[in-house]
């Protein structure tokens, strides 16, 4: 149905408590990217909030196909959202069916201007809860953290907890130090990004030296390169941090290589060999 016609009860627990989880799945040439992995992470999030999955993976796949078919554009970003349903306001779990909502928006790749110049980021203290591995719809902390970047004319806030890099407000973060790509290890303190996994796989398969290990705040500040990844932004270079250039202030060699590998991967797996 048209998005303006879709409505939910004001008693929905998503509205009242932020009691739900979500996924964002990129679609290229009308085919969902890494669907199995996204549905696996959805199950992890549902398990994390003790909510039964309303559909099997085949049913999700059919629903996603229908939403994609009903929307325009070859490349889309499918959003799906499950809450604990509609019930009288009480913190305890109700025995009601969940609410499921899905929508699709056009997926626009980062512009060539952004890829050539990179984006600015700021750092902030990661003051979120300690189940950041759950893709929860309770995004107020992420919203407040992201706004710090917006207010500073930057596009992402890079989060530091107890002296270590966790992730971005809506992305995963990699740095390059001594020519080595460094990725913080997955834990309850960050979202296990699907794009993060793709980048590490590409690095492993193409002799890009990388290490998955804790990254200190100082290493972020002295990084040769900073990269951010997400389903909607793919792989992007961060070229300014807290208003200072990151190394030369231009996208670095590791970004250029990994971005090219990512585009090739997309082309071979999603578009039958045509690099867009
Ligand atoms: N966000 N970390 C956080 C906190 C995120 O919100 C996201 C993505 C990621 C990257 O995960 P992935 O590569 O699977 O997209 C990491 C989505 C795009 C969003 O909320 O719109």
Tab-separated table of C-alpha atoms in Angstrom, residues 134-263:
chain	number	residue	atom	x	y	z
A	134	UNK	CA	21.090	-6.313	18.663
A	135	UNK	CA	19.743	-4.254	15.768
A	136	UNK	CA	17.202	-2.587	18.009
A	137	UNK	CA	14.714	0.043	16.825
A	138	UNK	CA	15.477	1.932	20.082
A	139	UNK	CA	17.891	4.202	18.252
A	140	UNK	CA	17.708	7.345	20.392
A	141	UNK	CA	21.370	7.081	21.501
A	142	UNK	CA	22.466	6.601	17.872
A	143	UNK	CA	20.271	9.514	16.795
A	144	UNK	CA	21.796	11.817	19.428
A	145	UNK	CA	25.321	10.681	18.562
A	146	UNK	CA	24.758	11.135	14.832
A	147	UNK	CA	23.452	14.653	15.419
A	148	UNK	CA	26.830	15.599	16.921
A	149	UNK	CA	28.274	14.977	13.443
A	150	UNK	CA	25.458	16.826	11.676
A	151	UNK	CA	25.924	19.848	13.961
A	152	UNK	CA	29.636	19.867	13.055
A	153	UNK	CA	28.901	19.613	9.281
A	154	UNK	CA	30.263	16.080	9.305
A	155	UNK	CA	28.597	12.908	8.117
A	156	UNK	CA	29.386	10.344	10.811
A	157	UNK	CA	30.206	10.132	14.500
A	158	UNK	CA	32.926	7.611	15.335
A	159	UNK	CA	32.380	6.091	18.758
A	160	UNK	CA	34.990	5.431	21.415
A	161	UNK	CA	34.278	3.353	24.511
A	162	UNK	CA	36.829	3.125	27.331
A	163	UNK	CA	39.621	4.245	25.002
A	164	UNK	CA	38.744	1.825	22.163
A	165	UNK	CA	37.009	2.223	18.809
A	166	UNK	CA	33.603	0.545	18.639
A	167	UNK	CA	31.832	1.683	15.429
A	168	UNK	CA	30.025	4.625	13.862
A	169	UNK	CA	26.557	5.857	14.871
A	170	UNK	CA	25.170	3.981	11.833
A	171	UNK	CA	28.205	2.247	10.314
A	172	UNK	CA	31.222	0.080	11.076
A	173	UNK	CA	34.662	1.672	11.114
A	174	UNK	CA	38.039	0.356	9.919
A	175	UNK	CA	41.374	2.123	10.098
A	176	UNK	CA	44.710	1.638	8.349
A	177	UNK	CA	47.895	1.705	10.418
A	178	UNK	CA	51.368	0.825	9.090
A	179	UNK	CA	49.642	-0.253	5.848
A	180	UNK	CA	47.548	-2.838	7.718
A	181	UNK	CA	43.746	-2.726	7.640
A	182	UNK	CA	42.505	-2.932	11.240
A	183	UNK	CA	38.968	-3.923	12.235
A	184	UNK	CA	37.620	-3.952	15.795
A	185	UNK	CA	36.468	-7.484	16.710
A	186	UNK	CA	32.736	-8.235	16.823
A	187	UNK	CA	31.323	-8.130	20.328
A	188	UNK	CA	28.229	-7.004	22.204
A	189	UNK	CA	29.593	-3.449	21.824
A	190	UNK	CA	29.009	-3.174	18.066
A	191	UNK	CA	26.598	-4.250	15.364
A	192	UNK	CA	28.012	-7.173	13.380
A	193	UNK	CA	27.862	-5.430	10.004
A	194	UNK	CA	27.098	-7.417	6.880
A	195	UNK	CA	29.228	-4.979	4.850
A	196	UNK	CA	32.012	-5.328	7.466
A	197	UNK	CA	32.048	-9.089	6.748
A	198	UNK	CA	32.142	-8.534	2.989
A	199	UNK	CA	35.095	-6.133	3.330
A	200	UNK	CA	37.048	-8.582	5.487
A	201	UNK	CA	36.318	-11.428	3.061
A	202	UNK	CA	37.484	-9.295	0.150
A	203	UNK	CA	40.640	-8.382	2.069
A	204	UNK	CA	41.344	-12.058	2.862
A	205	UNK	CA	40.765	-13.170	-0.749
A	206	UNK	CA	42.857	-10.425	-2.331
A	207	UNK	CA	45.996	-10.338	-0.222
A	208	UNK	CA	45.063	-7.154	1.608
A	209	UNK	CA	46.838	-7.491	4.933
A	210	UNK	CA	44.382	-7.054	7.769
A	211	UNK	CA	44.019	-7.735	11.462
A	212	UNK	CA	40.893	-8.026	13.578
A	213	UNK	CA	41.894	-6.586	16.932
A	214	UNK	CA	41.052	-3.868	19.420
A	215	UNK	CA	41.854	-0.418	18.027
A	216	UNK	CA	42.756	2.344	20.458
A	217	UNK	CA	41.467	5.886	20.343
A	218	UNK	CA	45.048	7.104	19.698
A	219	UNK	CA	45.304	4.777	16.701
A	220	UNK	CA	42.119	6.307	15.301
A	221	UNK	CA	43.579	9.802	15.675
A	222	UNK	CA	46.874	8.833	14.018
A	223	UNK	CA	45.326	6.566	11.331
A	224	UNK	CA	46.692	6.609	7.792
A	225	UNK	CA	43.159	5.960	6.573
A	226	UNK	CA	39.685	5.624	8.075
A	227	UNK	CA	36.943	3.707	6.238
A	228	UNK	CA	33.289	3.418	7.075
A	229	UNK	CA	30.959	0.678	5.873
A	230	UNK	CA	27.215	0.137	5.833
A	231	UNK	CA	24.548	-1.424	3.645
A	232	UNK	CA	23.432	1.960	2.352
A	233	UNK	CA	26.847	3.649	2.100
A	234	UNK	CA	28.892	0.606	1.035
A	235	UNK	CA	32.560	1.534	1.641
A	236	UNK	CA	33.420	5.209	2.115
A	237	UNK	CA	36.613	7.084	2.971
A	238	UNK	CA	36.683	9.357	6.029
A	239	UNK	CA	39.176	12.091	5.155
A	240	UNK	CA	38.619	14.572	7.999
A	241	UNK	CA	38.372	13.777	11.676
A	242	UNK	CA	37.442	16.384	14.252
A	243	UNK	CA	38.166	19.063	11.669
A	244	UNK	CA	41.699	17.848	10.876
A	245	UNK	CA	42.766	15.944	7.753
A	246	UNK	CA	43.217	12.189	8.085
A	247	UNK	CA	46.829	11.783	6.890
A	248	UNK	CA	46.924	13.560	3.475
A	249	UNK	CA	43.221	14.405	3.662
A	250	UNK	CA	42.585	12.367	0.487
A	251	UNK	CA	41.139	8.848	0.170
A	252	UNK	CA	44.016	6.389	0.589
A	253	UNK	CA	45.242	3.369	-1.359
A	254	UNK	CA	43.496	0.789	0.856
A	255	UNK	CA	40.152	2.530	0.402
A	256	UNK	CA	40.618	2.746	-3.372
A	257	UNK	CA	41.523	-0.954	-3.566
A	258	UNK	CA	38.710	-2.170	-1.287
A	259	UNK	CA	36.119	0.046	-2.942
A	260	UNK	CA	37.109	-1.342	-6.331
A	261	UNK	CA	36.925	-4.912	-4.990
A	262	UNK	CA	33.508	-4.189	-3.500
A	263	UNK	CA	32.179	-2.846	-6.818
